[in-house]
The first five atom37 places (N, CA, C, CB, O) and aatype in JSON, in Angstrom:
{
  "aatype": [12, 10, 3, 13, 0, 11, 5, 17, 18, 14, 19, 7, 9, 19, 15, 9, 3, 3, 10, 11, 5, 17, 19, 11, 19, 7, 18, 10, 3, 11, 5, 7, 13, 5, 6, 19, 16, 7, 9, 3, 18, 19, 6],
  "atom_mask": [
    [1, 1, 1, 1, 1],
    [1, 1, 1, 1, 1],
    [1, 1, 1, 1, 1],
    [1, 1, 1, 1, 1],
    [1, 1, 1, 1, 1],
    [1, 1, 1, 1, 1],
    [1, 1, 1, 1, 1],
    [1, 1, 1, 1, 1],
    [1, 1, 1, 1, 1],
    [1, 1, 1, 1, 1],
    [1, 1, 1, 1, 1],
    [1, 1, 1, 0, 1],
    [1, 1, 1, 1, 1],
    [1, 1, 1, 1, 1],
    [1, 1, 1, 1, 1],
    [1, 1, 1, 1, 1],
    [1, 1, 1, 1, 1],
    [1, 1, 1, 1, 1],
    [1, 1, 1, 1, 1],
    [1, 1, 1, 1, 1],
    [1, 1, 1, 1, 1],
    [1, 1, 1, 1, 1],
    [1, 1, 1, 1, 1],
    [1, 1, 1, 1, 1],
    [1, 1, 1, 1, 1],
    [1, 1, 1, 0, 1],
    [1, 1, 1, 1, 1],
    [1, 1, 1, 1, 1],
    [1, 1, 1, 1, 1],
    [1, 1, 1, 1, 1],
    [1, 1, 1, 1, 1],
    [1, 1, 1, 0, 1],
    [1, 1, 1, 1, 1],
    [1, 1, 1, 1, 1],
    [1, 1, 1, 1, 1],
    [1, 1, 1, 1, 1],
    [1, 1, 1, 1, 1],
    [1, 1, 1, 0, 1],
    [1, 1, 1, 1, 1],
    [1, 1, 1, 1, 1],
    [1, 1, 1, 1, 1],
    [1, 1, 1, 1, 1],
    [1, 1, 1, 1, 1]
  ],
  "atom_positions": [
    [[13.14, -5.01, -8.94], [11.77, -4.5, -8.95], [10.84, -5.43, -9.72], [11.74, -3.1, -9.57], [9.65, -5.52, -9.41]],
    [[11.37, -6.13, -10.71], [10.53, -7.03, -11.48], [9.99, -8.13, -10.59], [11.31, -7.63, -12.67], [8.81, -8.48, -10.66]],
    [[10.85, -8.68, -9.74], [10.41, -9.73, -8.82], [9.37, -9.16, -7.87], [11.61, -10.33, -8.04], [8.4, -9.84, -7.51]],
    [[9.58, -7.93, -7.46], [8.66, -7.27, -6.54], [7.28, -7.13, -7.18], [9.2, -5.89, -6.13], [6.26, -7.41, -6.54]],
    [[7.26, -6.72, -8.42], [6.0, -6.5, -9.13], [5.27, -7.83, -9.33], [6.24, -5.81, -10.49], [4.04, -7.89, -9.27]],
    [[6.02, -8.87, -9.57], [5.41, -10.18, -9.81], [4.88, -10.79, -8.52], [6.42, -11.12, -10.44], [3.85, -11.46, -8.51]],
    [[5.59, -10.53, -7.42], [5.2, -11.15, -6.15], [4.09, -10.36, -5.45], [6.42, -11.26, -5.23], [3.26, -10.94, -4.76]],
    [[4.09, -9.03, -5.65], [3.12, -8.19, -4.96], [2.07, -7.63, -5.91], [3.83, -7.05, -4.25], [2.37, -7.3, -7.06]],
    [[0.85, -7.53, -5.41], [-0.24, -6.98, -6.21], [-0.9, -5.84, -5.44], [-1.29, -8.09, -6.57], [-1.93, -6.03, -4.8]],
    [[-0.3, -4.65, -5.5], [-0.81, -3.48, -4.76], [-2.28, -3.21, -5.1], [0.03, -2.23, -5.07], [-2.71, -3.43, -6.24]],
    [[-3.03, -2.76, -4.13], [-4.44, -2.46, -4.35], [-4.6, -1.02, -4.8], [-5.27, -2.72, -3.06], [-4.31, -0.09, -4.04]],
    [[-5.07, -0.81, -6.02], [-5.29, 0.54, -6.52], [-4.0, 1.24, -6.91], [0.0, 0.0, 0.0], [-3.97, 2.47, -6.99]],
    [[-2.95, 0.49, -7.15], [-1.67, 1.1, -7.53], [-1.49, 1.03, -9.04], [-0.5, 0.39, -6.81], [-1.72, -0.01, -9.66]],
    [[-1.08, 2.16, -9.63], [-0.87, 2.2, -11.08], [0.59, 1.91, -11.4], [-1.29, 3.57, -11.65], [0.91, 1.27, -12.4]],
    [[1.47, 2.39, -10.52], [2.9, 2.15, -10.73], [3.56, 1.84, -9.41], [3.56, 3.37, -11.4], [3.04, 2.15, -8.34]],
    [[4.74, 1.21, -9.49], [5.45, 0.84, -8.26], [5.79, 2.08, -7.44], [6.72, 0.05, -8.6], [5.76, 2.04, -6.21]],
    [[6.13, 3.19, -8.1], [6.48, 4.42, -7.38], [5.32, 4.89, -6.51], [6.88, 5.52, -8.37], [5.54, 5.42, -5.41]],
    [[4.1, 4.71, -7.0], [2.93, 5.14, -6.25], [2.74, 4.31, -4.99], [1.68, 5.05, -7.11], [2.06, 4.73, -4.05]],
    [[3.36, 3.14, -4.97], [3.22, 2.24, -3.82], [3.66, 2.92, -2.53], [4.02, 0.97, -4.04], [3.11, 2.64, -1.47]],
    [[4.64, 3.8, -2.62], [5.16, 4.49, -1.45], [4.08, 5.36, -0.79], [6.36, 5.35, -1.82], [4.16, 5.66, 0.4]],
    [[3.08, 5.75, -1.58], [2.05, 6.64, -1.07], [0.91, 5.87, -0.44], [1.52, 7.53, -2.19], [0.01, 6.46, 0.16]],
    [[0.94, 4.54, -0.57], [-0.14, 3.71, -0.03], [0.32, 2.96, 1.22], [-0.62, 2.72, -1.08], [1.5, 2.65, 1.38]],
    [[-0.63, 2.67, 2.09], [-0.3, 1.96, 3.32], [-0.61, 0.48, 3.18], [-1.06, 2.55, 4.51], [0.15, -0.37, 3.64]],
    [[-1.74, 0.18, 2.52], [-2.15, -1.21, 2.39], [-1.76, -1.75, 1.03], [-3.66, -1.36, 2.61], [-2.03, -1.13, 0.0]],
    [[-1.13, -2.91, 1.03], [-0.79, -3.57, -0.23], [-1.14, -5.03, -0.1], [0.72, -3.39, -0.59], [-1.16, -5.58, 1.01]],
    [[-1.43, -5.66, -1.2], [-1.79, -7.06, -1.13], [-0.75, -7.91, -1.83], [0.0, 0.0, 0.0], [-0.1, -7.46, -2.77]],
    [[-0.6, -9.13, -1.39], [0.33, -10.02, -2.05], [-0.27, -11.41, -2.14], [1.68, -10.05, -1.31], [-1.08, -11.81, -1.3]],
    [[0.14, -12.14, -3.16], [-0.39, -13.49, -3.34], [0.66, -14.52, -2.93], [-0.82, -13.71, -4.81], [1.84, -14.41, -3.29]],
    [[0.23, -15.49, -2.19], [1.14, -16.57, -1.81], [0.37, -17.88, -1.83], [1.77, -16.3, -0.41], [-0.74, -17.93, -2.35]],
    [[0.94, -18.92, -1.27], [0.3, -20.22, -1.28], [-1.05, -20.21, -0.55], [1.22, -21.26, -0.65], [-1.91, -21.04, -0.82]],
    [[-1.22, -19.26, 0.36], [-2.45, -19.2, 1.13], [-3.49, -18.35, 0.41], [-2.19, -18.64, 2.53], [-4.62, -18.21, 0.89]],
    [[-3.11, -17.77, -0.74], [-4.06, -16.92, -1.45], [-3.77, -15.45, -1.19], [0.0, 0.0, 0.0], [-2.65, -15.08, -0.84]],
    [[-4.78, -14.62, -1.38], [-4.6, -13.18, -1.21], [-4.52, -12.79, 0.26], [-5.73, -12.41, -1.89], [-5.38, -13.16, 1.05]],
    [[-3.49, -12.05, 0.6], [-3.32, -11.58, 1.98], [-3.15, -10.07, 1.96], [-2.11, -12.27, 2.66], [-2.64, -9.51, 1.0]],
    [[-3.58, -9.43, 3.03], [-3.42, -7.97, 3.12], [-2.45, -7.63, 4.24], [-4.78, -7.27, 3.35], [-2.57, -8.16, 5.35]],
    [[-1.51, -6.76, 3.95], [-0.53, -6.38, 4.95], [-0.44, -4.86, 5.01], [0.84, -7.01, 4.65], [-0.85, -4.17, 4.07]],
    [[0.11, -4.34, 6.09], [0.25, -2.9, 6.25], [1.69, -2.5, 6.0], [-0.2, -2.45, 7.65], [2.62, -3.04, 6.6]],
    [[1.88, -1.54, 5.09], [3.22, -1.08, 4.78], [3.89, -1.96, 3.75], [0.0, 0.0, 0.0], [3.36, -2.99, 3.35]],
    [[5.09, -1.53, 3.32], [5.81, -2.3, 2.3], [7.08, -2.91, 2.88], [6.15, -1.41, 1.1], [7.88, -3.49, 2.15]],
    [[7.25, -2.78, 4.2], [8.42, -3.33, 4.86], [8.35, -4.84, 4.97], [8.59, -2.71, 6.23], [9.3, -5.49, 5.41]],
    [[7.21, -5.4, 4.57], [7.01, -6.84, 4.7], [7.73, -7.62, 3.62], [5.54, -7.17, 4.66], [7.88, -8.84, 3.71]],
    [[8.19, -6.89, 2.59], [8.85, -7.55, 1.47], [10.04, -8.35, 1.96], [9.3, -6.52, 0.41], [10.89, -7.84, 2.68]],
    [[10.1, -9.61, 1.57], [11.22, -10.45, 2.01], [12.23, -10.65, 0.91], [10.71, -11.8, 2.49], [13.23, -11.33, 1.11]]
  ]
}
């Protein structure tokens, strides 16, 4: 979960558990901020 928290920056999320209740999450990568739908995108 630590790697998950570092790699992903949920929008409006206070805790990782709350992430399950949200559809849109954001993550930072070499291309900058990207928006994806769902949390199944985690690699």
